[in-house]
Amino acid sequence: CCLQRGCTRMSLTTLKENSRDGRRARTRGRLLAAAEIVLSQRHVDGVTIDELVREAAVGRGSFYNHFKSTDELAQAVAADIRNEIDTLVQHANAGITDPALRLVRATCIGIQYALAHRERSRLWLNHGIPSPDPRATDNFGLVRDLRAGRQAGVFRFARDAIAVTVAVGIITAAMRFALASPKAVTVAYATGVSAALLEALGVERAQ
């Protein structure tokens, strides 16, 4: 009947669309994986599209179906890594309401991530360019905790931009240190970094 033929045609169309979407997702995934390998070895400025598509085993045209430039691809990889770190932080802070403790746990997660995922951390730090801008989407969670701490009288800072700059600067510096000197990263080091961050935000050491 007409209804059956219509449903059959609709099913075939859906299958084709799903197959096409699946191919696009796989191609994008291969490009991201290739970029992660290549960009962990050197900066994006020295990487060519031909090198990336060769590593990904896809055509040059496929690259432009997903990304406009190598810079855009590098940013996509960095965003993927940042999302992974954010997920770990959110999981570690689940049920934690103390803003200072949440910030300490986020700092420790960053250091642990650098130790456990050296190449991905190096790639993110070199290409992700963590922004100190409190308006940046990546900093929404951090700004929320900082403001909650200030409202509770735990943190003391004049402007969000100053607090975010301090927090992002100390955490990323600690991650870079973990990459450069992993054997020197101890519980005492992580504790000291966390204490320095809290002090920079106006928390007295006794607290």
XYZ file of C-alpha atoms in Angstrom:
207
model
C 0.000 0.000 0.000
C 0.983 3.642 -0.263
C 1.525 3.908 3.480
C 3.885 0.928 3.470
C 5.853 2.263 0.492
C 6.075 5.667 2.143
C 7.359 4.186 5.391
C 9.904 2.101 3.485
C 11.218 5.146 1.623
C 11.350 7.100 4.893
C 13.258 4.291 6.587
C 15.801 4.128 3.781
C 16.264 7.897 3.897
C 16.802 7.789 7.670
C 19.325 4.969 7.319
C 21.260 6.922 4.694
C 21.278 10.044 6.853
C 22.430 8.085 9.897
C 25.166 6.440 7.853
C 26.337 9.815 6.519
C 26.331 11.307 10.028
C 28.271 8.302 11.285
C 30.935 8.744 8.603
C 31.262 12.435 9.410
C 31.657 11.687 13.106
C 34.300 9.038 12.410
C 36.227 11.357 10.090
C 36.143 14.155 12.636
C 37.289 11.733 15.317
C 40.225 10.605 13.172
C 41.271 14.198 12.538
C 41.110 15.015 16.255
C 43.123 11.909 17.124
C 45.712 12.729 14.459
C 45.975 16.311 15.701
C 46.513 15.097 19.242
C 49.468 12.973 18.094
C 51.052 15.633 15.905
C 50.424 18.633 18.174
C 51.833 16.859 21.207
C 55.178 16.908 19.399
C 55.274 20.530 18.220
C 53.300 23.748 17.990
C 50.476 24.187 15.511
C 52.431 26.882 13.656
C 54.769 24.185 12.370
C 52.054 21.709 11.349
C 50.539 21.457 7.871
C 47.129 20.212 6.796
C 48.781 17.621 4.536
C 50.594 16.196 7.530
C 47.400 15.991 9.566
C 45.307 14.309 6.863
C 48.139 11.862 6.215
C 48.221 10.950 9.913
C 44.412 10.658 9.961
C 44.326 8.697 6.688
C 41.610 10.924 5.226
C 41.420 13.130 2.152
C 42.391 16.797 2.215
C 38.834 17.723 1.287
C 37.574 15.913 4.375
C 39.625 18.263 6.526
C 37.791 21.337 5.203
C 34.439 19.636 5.774
C 35.148 19.913 9.498
C 37.737 22.639 10.096
C 38.746 25.889 8.422
C 42.373 25.783 9.537
C 44.933 23.939 11.628
C 44.366 26.544 14.352
C 40.687 25.690 14.511
C 41.507 21.986 14.753
C 44.011 22.664 17.538
C 41.372 24.638 19.434
C 38.897 21.772 19.035
C 41.393 19.314 20.516
C 42.175 21.701 23.375
C 38.459 22.183 24.071
C 37.989 18.406 24.211
C 40.774 18.144 26.795
C 39.396 21.071 28.809
C 35.979 19.381 28.866
C 37.573 16.189 30.161
C 39.313 18.084 32.979
C 36.112 19.960 33.828
C 34.211 16.676 34.063
C 36.797 15.311 36.497
C 36.577 18.482 38.597
C 32.784 18.363 38.665
C 32.868 14.727 39.744
C 35.434 15.445 42.483
C 33.395 18.386 43.772
C 30.020 16.669 43.697
C 28.300 17.402 46.992
C 31.033 19.848 48.114
C 29.687 23.303 48.966
C 32.721 24.950 50.585
C 34.132 27.266 47.851
C 37.689 27.069 49.231
C 37.626 23.270 49.333
C 36.171 23.122 45.823
C 39.027 25.299 44.560
C 41.628 23.165 46.344
C 40.181 19.981 44.868
C 40.116 21.548 41.389
C 43.784 22.485 41.790
C 44.709 18.946 42.806
C 42.748 17.499 39.872
C 44.716 19.724 37.504
C 48.025 18.537 38.949
C 46.939 14.889 38.917
C 45.781 15.202 35.315
C 49.155 16.597 34.268
C 50.897 13.640 35.906
C 48.551 11.019 34.448
C 48.038 12.508 30.971
C 51.275 14.234 30.091
C 50.809 14.589 26.345
C 47.216 15.778 26.551
C 48.109 18.237 29.308
C 51.041 19.611 27.328
C 48.848 19.987 24.269
C 46.141 21.830 26.222
C 48.598 24.159 27.957
C 50.348 24.947 24.673
C 47.285 25.309 22.462
C 44.295 25.807 24.736
C 45.557 29.147 26.030
C 43.571 29.060 29.291
C 41.822 32.423 29.486
C 41.833 34.564 32.637
C 38.754 36.393 31.353
C 35.925 35.919 33.906
C 33.425 36.200 31.032
C 34.925 33.191 29.209
C 32.618 30.186 29.065
C 35.417 27.951 30.360
C 35.557 29.971 33.574
C 31.874 29.931 34.520
C 32.349 27.277 37.199
C 35.460 28.953 38.594
C 33.802 32.370 38.726
C 30.774 30.875 40.462
C 32.967 29.369 43.197
C 35.002 32.553 43.567
C 31.912 34.704 43.941
C 30.378 32.256 46.414
C 33.578 32.385 48.463
C 33.617 36.172 48.452
C 29.955 36.347 49.415
C 30.636 33.959 52.312
C 33.516 36.150 53.465
C 36.096 33.431 52.737
C 37.734 35.079 49.711
C 38.730 38.715 49.567
C 39.403 40.224 46.156
C 38.388 43.438 44.458
C 37.454 42.190 40.998
C 36.529 38.888 39.361
C 39.208 39.418 36.715
C 41.933 39.591 39.364
C 40.748 36.441 41.141
C 40.397 34.465 37.904
C 43.842 35.586 36.724
C 45.370 34.427 40.011
C 43.553 31.083 40.029
C 44.166 30.231 36.365
C 47.786 31.370 36.602
C 48.642 29.310 39.687
C 46.817 26.158 38.555
C 48.322 26.145 35.052
C 51.777 26.934 36.473
C 51.434 23.943 38.814
C 50.451 21.737 35.874
C 53.485 22.908 33.905
C 55.700 22.142 36.887
C 54.175 18.657 37.110
C 55.026 18.093 33.455
C 58.591 19.366 33.840
C 59.407 17.736 37.193
C 56.929 14.923 37.907
C 59.111 13.338 40.582
C 59.105 16.597 42.543
C 55.320 16.648 42.758
C 54.372 15.375 46.218
C 51.401 15.763 48.517
C 53.355 18.545 50.228
C 53.797 20.322 46.872
C 50.085 20.104 46.011
C 49.194 21.265 49.522
C 51.602 24.183 49.272
C 50.268 25.275 45.895
C 46.692 25.085 47.161
C 47.601 27.097 50.274
C 49.358 29.722 48.142
C 46.282 30.028 45.931
C 43.946 30.470 48.894
C 46.253 33.049 50.463
C 46.379 34.947 47.177
C 42.576 35.078 47.309
C 42.631 36.532 50.799
C 42.224 33.406 52.916
C 44.252 33.540 56.108
C 46.602 30.576 56.602
C 44.947 29.704 59.925
C 41.703 29.043 58.066
